[in-house]
Tab-separated table of C-alpha atoms in Angstrom:
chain	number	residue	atom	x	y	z
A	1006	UNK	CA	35.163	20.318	29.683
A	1007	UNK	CA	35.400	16.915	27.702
A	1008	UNK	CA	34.597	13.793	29.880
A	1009	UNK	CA	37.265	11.253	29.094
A	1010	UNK	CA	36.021	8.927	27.289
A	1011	UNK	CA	35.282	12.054	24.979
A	1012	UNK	CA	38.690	12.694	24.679
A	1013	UNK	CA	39.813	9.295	23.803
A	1014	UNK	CA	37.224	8.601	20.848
A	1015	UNK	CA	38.397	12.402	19.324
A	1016	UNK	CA	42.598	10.955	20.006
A	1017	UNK	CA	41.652	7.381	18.341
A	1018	UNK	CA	39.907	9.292	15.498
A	1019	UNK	CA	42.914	11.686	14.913
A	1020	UNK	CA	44.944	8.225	14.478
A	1021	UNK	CA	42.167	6.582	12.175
A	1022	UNK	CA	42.285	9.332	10.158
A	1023	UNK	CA	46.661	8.915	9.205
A	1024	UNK	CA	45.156	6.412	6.850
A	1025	UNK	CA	44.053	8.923	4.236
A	1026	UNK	CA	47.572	11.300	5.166
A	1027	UNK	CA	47.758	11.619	0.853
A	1028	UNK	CA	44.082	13.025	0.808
A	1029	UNK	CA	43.918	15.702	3.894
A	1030	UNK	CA	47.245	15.989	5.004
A	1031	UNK	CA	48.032	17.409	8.456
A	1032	UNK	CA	43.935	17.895	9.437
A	1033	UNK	CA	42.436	17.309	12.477
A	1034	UNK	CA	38.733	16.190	13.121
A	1035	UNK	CA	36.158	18.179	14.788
A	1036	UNK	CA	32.900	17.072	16.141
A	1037	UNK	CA	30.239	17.980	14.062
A	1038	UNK	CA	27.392	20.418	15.683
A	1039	UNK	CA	23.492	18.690	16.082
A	1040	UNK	CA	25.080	15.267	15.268
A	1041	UNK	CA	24.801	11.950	18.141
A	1042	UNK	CA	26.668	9.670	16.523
A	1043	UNK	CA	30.130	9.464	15.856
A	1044	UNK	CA	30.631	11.847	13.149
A	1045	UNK	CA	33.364	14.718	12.995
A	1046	UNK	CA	34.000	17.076	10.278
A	1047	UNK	CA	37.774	17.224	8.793
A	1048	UNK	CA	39.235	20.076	7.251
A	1049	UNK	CA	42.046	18.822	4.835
A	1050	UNK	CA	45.037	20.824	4.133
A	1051	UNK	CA	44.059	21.605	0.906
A	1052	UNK	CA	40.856	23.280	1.926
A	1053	UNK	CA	38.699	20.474	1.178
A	1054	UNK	CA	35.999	19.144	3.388
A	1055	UNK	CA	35.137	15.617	4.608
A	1056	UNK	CA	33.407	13.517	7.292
A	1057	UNK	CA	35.033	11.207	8.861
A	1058	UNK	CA	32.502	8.556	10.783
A	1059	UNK	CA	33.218	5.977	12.953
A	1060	UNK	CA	31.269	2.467	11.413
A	1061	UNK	CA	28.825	1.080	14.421
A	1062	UNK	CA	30.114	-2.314	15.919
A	1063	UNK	CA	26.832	-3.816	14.267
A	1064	UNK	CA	25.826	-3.302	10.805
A	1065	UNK	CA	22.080	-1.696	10.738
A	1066	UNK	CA	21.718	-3.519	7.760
A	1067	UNK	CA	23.864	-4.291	4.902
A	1068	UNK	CA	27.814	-4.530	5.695
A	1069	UNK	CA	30.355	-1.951	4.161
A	1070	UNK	CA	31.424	-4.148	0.608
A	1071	UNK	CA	27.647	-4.508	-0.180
A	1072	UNK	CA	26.876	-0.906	0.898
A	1073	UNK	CA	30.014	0.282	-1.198
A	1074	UNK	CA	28.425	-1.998	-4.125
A	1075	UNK	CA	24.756	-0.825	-3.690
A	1076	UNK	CA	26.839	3.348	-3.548
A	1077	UNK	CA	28.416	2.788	-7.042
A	1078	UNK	CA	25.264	1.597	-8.371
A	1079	UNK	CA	23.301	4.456	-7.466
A	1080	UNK	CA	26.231	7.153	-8.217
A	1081	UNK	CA	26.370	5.703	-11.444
A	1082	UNK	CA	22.878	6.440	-11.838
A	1083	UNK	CA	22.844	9.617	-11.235
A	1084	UNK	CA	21.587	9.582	-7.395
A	1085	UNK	CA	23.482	11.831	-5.361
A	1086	UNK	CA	25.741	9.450	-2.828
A	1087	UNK	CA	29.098	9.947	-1.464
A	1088	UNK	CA	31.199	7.058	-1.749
A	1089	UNK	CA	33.857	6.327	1.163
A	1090	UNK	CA	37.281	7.797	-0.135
A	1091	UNK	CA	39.604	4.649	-0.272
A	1092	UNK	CA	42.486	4.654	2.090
A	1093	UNK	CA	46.369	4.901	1.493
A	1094	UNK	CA	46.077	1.611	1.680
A	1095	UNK	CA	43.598	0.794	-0.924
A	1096	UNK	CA	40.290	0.129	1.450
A	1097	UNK	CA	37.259	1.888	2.071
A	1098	UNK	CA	37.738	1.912	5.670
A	1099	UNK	CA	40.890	1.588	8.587
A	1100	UNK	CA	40.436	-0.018	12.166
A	1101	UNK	CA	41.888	1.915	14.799
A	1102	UNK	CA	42.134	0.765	18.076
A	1103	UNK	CA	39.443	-1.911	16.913
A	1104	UNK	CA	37.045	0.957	16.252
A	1105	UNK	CA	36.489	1.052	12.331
A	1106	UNK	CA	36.222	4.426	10.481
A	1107	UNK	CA	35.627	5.212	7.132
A	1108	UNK	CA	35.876	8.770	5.334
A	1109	UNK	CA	33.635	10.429	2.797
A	1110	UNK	CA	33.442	14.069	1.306
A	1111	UNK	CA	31.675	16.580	3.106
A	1112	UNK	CA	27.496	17.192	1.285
A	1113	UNK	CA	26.333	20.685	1.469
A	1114	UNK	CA	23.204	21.884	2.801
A	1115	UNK	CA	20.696	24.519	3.846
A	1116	UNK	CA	19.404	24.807	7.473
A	1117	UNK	CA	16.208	25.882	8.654
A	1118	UNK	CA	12.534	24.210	7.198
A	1119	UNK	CA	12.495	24.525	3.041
A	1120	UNK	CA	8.370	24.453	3.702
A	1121	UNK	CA	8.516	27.715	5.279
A	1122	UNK	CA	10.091	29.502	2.412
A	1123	UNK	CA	9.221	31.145	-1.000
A	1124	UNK	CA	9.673	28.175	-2.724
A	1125	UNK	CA	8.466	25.661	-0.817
A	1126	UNK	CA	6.349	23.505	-3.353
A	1127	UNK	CA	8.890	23.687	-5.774
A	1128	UNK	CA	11.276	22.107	-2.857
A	1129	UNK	CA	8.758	19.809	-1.962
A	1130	UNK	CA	8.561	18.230	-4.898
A	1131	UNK	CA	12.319	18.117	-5.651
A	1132	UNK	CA	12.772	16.280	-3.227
A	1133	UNK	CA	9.796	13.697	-3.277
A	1134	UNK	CA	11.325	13.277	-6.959
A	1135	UNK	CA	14.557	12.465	-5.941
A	1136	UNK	CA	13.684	10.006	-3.424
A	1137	UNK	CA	11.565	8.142	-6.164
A	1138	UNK	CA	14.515	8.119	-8.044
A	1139	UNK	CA	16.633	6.569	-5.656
A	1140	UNK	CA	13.992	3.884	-4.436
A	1141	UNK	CA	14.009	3.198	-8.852
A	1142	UNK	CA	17.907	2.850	-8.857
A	1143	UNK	CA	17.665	0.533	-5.882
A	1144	UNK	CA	15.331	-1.873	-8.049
A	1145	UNK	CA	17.463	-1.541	-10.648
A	1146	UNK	CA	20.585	-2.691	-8.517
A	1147	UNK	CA	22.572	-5.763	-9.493
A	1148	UNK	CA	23.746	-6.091	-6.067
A	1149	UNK	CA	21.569	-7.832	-3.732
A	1150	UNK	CA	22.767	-6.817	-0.221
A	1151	UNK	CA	22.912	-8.846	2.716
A	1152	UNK	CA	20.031	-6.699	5.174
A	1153	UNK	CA	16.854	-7.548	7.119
A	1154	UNK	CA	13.185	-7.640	6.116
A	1155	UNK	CA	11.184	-3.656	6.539
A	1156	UNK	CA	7.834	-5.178	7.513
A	1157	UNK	CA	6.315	-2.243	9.228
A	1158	UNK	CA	2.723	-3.652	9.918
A	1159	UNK	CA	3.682	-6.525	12.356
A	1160	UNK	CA	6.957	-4.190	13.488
A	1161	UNK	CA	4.794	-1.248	14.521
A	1162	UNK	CA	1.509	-3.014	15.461
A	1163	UNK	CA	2.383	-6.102	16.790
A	1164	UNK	CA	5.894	-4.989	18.612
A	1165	UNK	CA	6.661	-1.719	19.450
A	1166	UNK	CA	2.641	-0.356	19.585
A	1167	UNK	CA	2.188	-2.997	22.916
A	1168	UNK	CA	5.363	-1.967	24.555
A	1169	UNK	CA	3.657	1.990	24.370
A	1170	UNK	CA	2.212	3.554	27.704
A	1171	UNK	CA	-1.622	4.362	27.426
A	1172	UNK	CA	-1.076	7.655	26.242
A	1173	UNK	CA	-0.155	6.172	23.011
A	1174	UNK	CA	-2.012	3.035	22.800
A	1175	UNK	CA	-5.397	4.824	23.383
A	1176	UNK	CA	-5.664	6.663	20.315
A	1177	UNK	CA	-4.017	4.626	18.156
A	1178	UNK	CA	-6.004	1.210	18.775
A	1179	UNK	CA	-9.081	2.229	17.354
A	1180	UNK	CA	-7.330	2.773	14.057
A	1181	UNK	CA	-5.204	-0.658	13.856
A	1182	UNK	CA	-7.693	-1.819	11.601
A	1183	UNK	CA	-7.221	0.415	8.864
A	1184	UNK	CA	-3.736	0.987	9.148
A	1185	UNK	CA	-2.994	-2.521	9.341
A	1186	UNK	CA	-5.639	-3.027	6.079
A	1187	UNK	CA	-3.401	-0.410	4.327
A	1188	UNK	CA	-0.046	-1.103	5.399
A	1189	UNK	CA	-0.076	-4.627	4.173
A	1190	UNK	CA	0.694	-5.958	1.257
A	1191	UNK	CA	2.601	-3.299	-0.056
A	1192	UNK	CA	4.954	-3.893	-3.029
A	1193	UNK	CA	8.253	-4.417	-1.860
A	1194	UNK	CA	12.060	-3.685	-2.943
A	1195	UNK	CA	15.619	-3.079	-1.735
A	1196	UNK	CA	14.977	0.832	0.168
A	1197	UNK	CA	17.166	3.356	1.849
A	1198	UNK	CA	15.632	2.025	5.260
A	1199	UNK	CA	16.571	5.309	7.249
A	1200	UNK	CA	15.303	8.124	4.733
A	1201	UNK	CA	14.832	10.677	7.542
A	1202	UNK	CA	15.249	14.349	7.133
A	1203	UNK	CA	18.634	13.708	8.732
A	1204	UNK	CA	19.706	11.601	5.940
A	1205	UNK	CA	18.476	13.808	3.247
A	1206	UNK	CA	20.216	16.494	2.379
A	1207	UNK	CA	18.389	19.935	0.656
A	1208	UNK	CA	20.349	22.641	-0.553
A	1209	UNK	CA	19.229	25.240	-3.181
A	1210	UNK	CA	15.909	23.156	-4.179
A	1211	UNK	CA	17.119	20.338	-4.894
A	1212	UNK	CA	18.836	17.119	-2.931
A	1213	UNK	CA	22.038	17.558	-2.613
A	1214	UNK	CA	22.695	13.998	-0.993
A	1215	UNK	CA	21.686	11.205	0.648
A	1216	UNK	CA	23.915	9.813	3.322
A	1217	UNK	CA	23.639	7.167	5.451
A	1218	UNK	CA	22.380	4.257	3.043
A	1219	UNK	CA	23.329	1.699	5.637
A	1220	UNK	CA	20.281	-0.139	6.314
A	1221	UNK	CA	19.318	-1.123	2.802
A	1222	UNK	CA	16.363	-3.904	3.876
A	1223	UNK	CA	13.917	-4.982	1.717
A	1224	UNK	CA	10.595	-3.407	2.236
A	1225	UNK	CA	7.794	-1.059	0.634
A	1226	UNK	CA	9.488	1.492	-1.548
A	1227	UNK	CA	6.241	3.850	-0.576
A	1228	UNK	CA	8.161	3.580	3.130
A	1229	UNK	CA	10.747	5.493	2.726
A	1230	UNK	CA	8.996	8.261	1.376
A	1231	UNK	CA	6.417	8.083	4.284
A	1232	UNK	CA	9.148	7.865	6.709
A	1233	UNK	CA	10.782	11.335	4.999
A	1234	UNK	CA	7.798	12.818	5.437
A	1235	UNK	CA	7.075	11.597	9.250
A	1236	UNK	CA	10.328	13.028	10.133
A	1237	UNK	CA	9.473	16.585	8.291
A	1238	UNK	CA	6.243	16.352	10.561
A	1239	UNK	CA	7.790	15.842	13.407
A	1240	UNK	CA	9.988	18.714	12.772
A	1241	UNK	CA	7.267	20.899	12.097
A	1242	UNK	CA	4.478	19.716	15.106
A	1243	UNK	CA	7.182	19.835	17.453
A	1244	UNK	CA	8.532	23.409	16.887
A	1245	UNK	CA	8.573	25.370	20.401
A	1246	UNK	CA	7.520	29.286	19.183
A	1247	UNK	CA	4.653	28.536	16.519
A	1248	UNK	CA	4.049	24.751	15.726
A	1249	UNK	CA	0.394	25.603	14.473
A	1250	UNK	CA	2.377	28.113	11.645
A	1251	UNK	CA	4.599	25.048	10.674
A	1252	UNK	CA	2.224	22.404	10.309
A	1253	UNK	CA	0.231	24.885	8.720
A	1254	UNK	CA	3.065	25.264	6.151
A	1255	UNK	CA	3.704	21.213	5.494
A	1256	UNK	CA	0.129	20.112	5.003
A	1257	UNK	CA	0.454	23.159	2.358
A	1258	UNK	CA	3.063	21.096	0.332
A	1259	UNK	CA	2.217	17.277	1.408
A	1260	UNK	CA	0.920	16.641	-1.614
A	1261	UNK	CA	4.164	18.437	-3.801
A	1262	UNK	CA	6.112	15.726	-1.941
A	1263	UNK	CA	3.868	13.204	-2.916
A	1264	UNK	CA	3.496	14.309	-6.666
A	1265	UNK	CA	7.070	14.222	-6.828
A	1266	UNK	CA	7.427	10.577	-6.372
A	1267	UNK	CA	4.637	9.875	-8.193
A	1268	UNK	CA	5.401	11.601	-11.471
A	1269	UNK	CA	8.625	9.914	-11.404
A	1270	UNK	CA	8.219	6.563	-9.859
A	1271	UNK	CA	4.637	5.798	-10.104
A	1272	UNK	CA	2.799	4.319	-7.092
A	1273	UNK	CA	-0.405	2.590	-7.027
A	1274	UNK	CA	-3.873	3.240	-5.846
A	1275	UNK	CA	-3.071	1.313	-2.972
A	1276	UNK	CA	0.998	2.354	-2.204
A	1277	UNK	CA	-0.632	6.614	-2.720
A	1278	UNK	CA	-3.521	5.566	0.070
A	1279	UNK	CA	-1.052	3.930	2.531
A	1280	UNK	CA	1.247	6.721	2.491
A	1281	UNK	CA	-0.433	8.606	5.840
A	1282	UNK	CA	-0.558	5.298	7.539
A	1283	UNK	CA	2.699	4.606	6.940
A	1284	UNK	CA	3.953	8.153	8.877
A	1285	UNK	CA	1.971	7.600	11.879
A	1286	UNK	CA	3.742	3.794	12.059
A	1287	UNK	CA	7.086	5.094	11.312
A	1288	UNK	CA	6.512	7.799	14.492
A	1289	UNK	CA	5.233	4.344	16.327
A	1290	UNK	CA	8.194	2.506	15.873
A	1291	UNK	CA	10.695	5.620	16.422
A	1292	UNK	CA	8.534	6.386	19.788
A	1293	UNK	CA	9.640	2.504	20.833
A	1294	UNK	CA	13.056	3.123	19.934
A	1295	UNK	CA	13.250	6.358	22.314
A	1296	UNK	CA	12.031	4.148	25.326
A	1297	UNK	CA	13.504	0.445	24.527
A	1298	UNK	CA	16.444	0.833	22.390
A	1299	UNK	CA	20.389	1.176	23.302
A	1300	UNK	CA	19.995	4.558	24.729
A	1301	UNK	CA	16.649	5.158	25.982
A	1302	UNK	CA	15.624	8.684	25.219
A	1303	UNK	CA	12.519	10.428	27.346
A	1304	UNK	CA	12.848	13.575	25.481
A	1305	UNK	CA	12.474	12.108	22.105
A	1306	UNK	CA	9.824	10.297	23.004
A	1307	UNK	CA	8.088	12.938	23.414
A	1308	UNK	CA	8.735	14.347	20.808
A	1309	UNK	CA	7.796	11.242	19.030
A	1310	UNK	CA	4.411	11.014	21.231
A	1311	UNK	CA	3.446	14.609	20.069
A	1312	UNK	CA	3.480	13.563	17.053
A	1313	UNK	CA	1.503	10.699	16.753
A	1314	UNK	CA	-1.137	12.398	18.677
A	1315	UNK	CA	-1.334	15.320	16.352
A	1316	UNK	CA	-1.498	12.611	13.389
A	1317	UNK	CA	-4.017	10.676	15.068
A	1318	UNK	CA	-6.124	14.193	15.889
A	1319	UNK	CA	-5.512	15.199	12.276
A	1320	UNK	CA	-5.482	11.801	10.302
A	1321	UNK	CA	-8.066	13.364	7.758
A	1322	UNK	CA	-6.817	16.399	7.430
A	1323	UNK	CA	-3.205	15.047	6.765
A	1324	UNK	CA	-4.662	12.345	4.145
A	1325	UNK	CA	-6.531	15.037	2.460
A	1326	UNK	CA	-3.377	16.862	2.031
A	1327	UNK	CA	-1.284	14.093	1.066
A	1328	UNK	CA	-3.527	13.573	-2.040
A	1329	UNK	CA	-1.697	14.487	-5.777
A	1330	UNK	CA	-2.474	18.127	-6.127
A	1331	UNK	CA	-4.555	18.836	-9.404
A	1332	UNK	CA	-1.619	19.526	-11.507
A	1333	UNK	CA	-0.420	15.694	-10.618
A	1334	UNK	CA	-0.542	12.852	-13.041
C-alpha cells in the first residue's frame, strides 16, 4: 500500500501535468520501475510516451533556461537530447503546489549489460564515440551556463577520501600519489557532470539519449567518460550470480570504449593515462555520497566499496585494458 506522502506527490503530479492537456490529453502518470527520483512515465492519449519529472528544489548545477540553452545547442548538433516539451502556456516547466515539473518525451532503451552480448565491442565503442561527441558539442556551446567547478583531485582526495572508514582508506592511500599526479591538471571544459550508465541511454548499438544534463560544471572532459565507465564497473563487479564472468566481459571491451572517444575527440597522452584514476575517484566520491549525502545509503555504499576494492586489487589489470586496442589511432 502507498504511504501518504506517496500518494500526494503521484495527486500533485496528476495536476502538474494539466499544463500540457493539448499534448497528452486525459493521461495519467505512473511511477517509473528502478527509478529514485521523482520520475513517472505518462502515457498520452494519443499513444505517445513521455516522462514527466519533478525539477529538485536545488539546481545540481546549471538552472532550467541555461540547461534548455546548453539542450538546443547540442540537439542542434546532432547529440541525442530531449528537450522539455513547452507547456500550454508557453514554458518549459509548471509549478504545482510549489513543486516544479517539467515534461520531456519518453528515450528508448535496451536492458540488461551490452558487454555481455554478441556485439559488445561494437557497442562499446558506440558509445565511447558518442560521449566524445557530446563533451565536443559542449566546447563548442555559445552558452556559458551558470554551474560549479568538477575538480575531482581535491573533491575525492582531500574531501570525501578522509570522511571513508578504514576499509576504504587503507588501500587507497598508498596510491594518492599517483592518482593525484594524474588527475591534475587535466584540460578542462563545460561536461555532462553526471554521465552515469543511468544517464546514458543504449539501444540497438548505438546511444539513443542522454538525459539528465543538469549538472553541466566545468571540469575534465576525460571525466565524464571515466565516470561512464566507473558506473559500467560497478555494474559488472557487483553482479550477485557471476561477477568474475562480468568483469571478465568489460575489461574485454575497456579499451573499445576508450577508442571510441579517442578516434573522435582526441585525448592526450596525459587525459588517455588518467582515465583509470579517474574511475576509482569517481567510485570515491559516489562511496561519500552513500554515507554523507541527503539520504545516506549503507547498501550503496557497499556497493560503491566493492568496487573500489576490486579497482584497487586490479588497478593494472584495468589500466592495461583501458589502453587503445591495436586497431586505435
Amino acid at each position: 500500500m502507498a504511504e501518504p506522502a506517496e500518494i500526494d506527490d503521484i495527486n500533485v503530479a496528476h495536476s502538474a501535468l494539466r499544463a500540457w492537456d493539448s499534448v497528452v490529453g486525459n493521461a495519467h502518470p505512473e511511477p517509473m520501475p528502478l527509478v529514485h527520483n521523482q520520475v513517472w512515465q505518462v502515457f498520452a492519449e494519443d499513444g505517445r510516451r513521455y516522462v514527466l519529472k519533478r525539477l529538485p528544489e536545488f539546481a545540481p548545477g546549471a538552472g532550467p533556461v541555461d540547461t534548455f540553452r546548453v539542450l538546443s545547442h547540442l540537439q542542434a548538433a546532432g547529440v541525442p537530447v530531449v528537450l522539455p516539451v513547452v507547456t500550454d502556456q508557453a514554458t518549459i516547466h509548471t509549478v504545482q503546489a510549489d513543486r516544479t515539473y517539467s515534461l520531456s518525451s519518453f528515450v528508448p532503451s535496451d536492458s540488461g549489460n551490452h558487454e555481455l552480448g554478441p556485439s559488445a565491442g561494437e557497442t562499446s565503442y558506440a558509445v565511447g564515440a558518442a560521449i566524445a561527441k557530446l563533451d565536443r558539442a559542449l566546447a563548442e556551446c555559445p552558452w556559458q551556463p551558470k554551474s560549479y567547478v568538477d575538480d575531482p583531485v581535491p573533491q575525492a582526495l582531500g574531501e570525501a577520501l578522509p570522511s571513508l572508514p578504514p576499509e576504504l582508506t587503507g588501500p587507497v592511500a598508498p596510491l594518492a600519489r599517483h592518482l593525484g599526479a594524474t588527475a591534475s591538471g587535466l584540460p578542462v571544459q563545460r561536461t555532462h557532470g553526471d554521465c552515469n550508465t543511468g544517464n546514458v541511454l543504449v539501444r540497438d548499438r548505438q546511444v539513443s539519449g542522454f538525459i539528465d544534463i543538469d549538472h553541466l560544471p566545468l571540469g575534465p572532459r576525460v571525466r565524464d567518460l571515466s565516470y561512464y565507465l566507473a558506473s559500467r564497473l560497478h555494474t559488472h563487479v557487483n553482479h550477485r550470480q557471476d561477477a568474475e564472468r562480468h568483469t571478465a566481459a568489460m575489461l574485454a571491451v575497456l579499451g573499445e570504449y576508450v577508442a571510441g572517444y579517442h578516434e573522435t575527440y582526441p585525448l592526450s597522452d596525459r587525459e588517455l593515462a588518467a582515465v583509470v584514476p579517474l574511475m576509482l575517484l569517481v567510485e570515491i566520491g559516489s562511496a561519500s555520497w552513500a554515507l554523507h549525502g541527503w539520504n545516506p545509503d549503507l547498501a550503496t555504499y557497499r556497493r560503491s566499496a566493492t568496487t573500489i576494492t576490486w579497482i584497487t586489487d586490479h588497478l593494472d589489470e584495468l589500466t592495461d585494458a583501458a589502453a587503445l586496442p591495436s586497431t586505435g589511432a
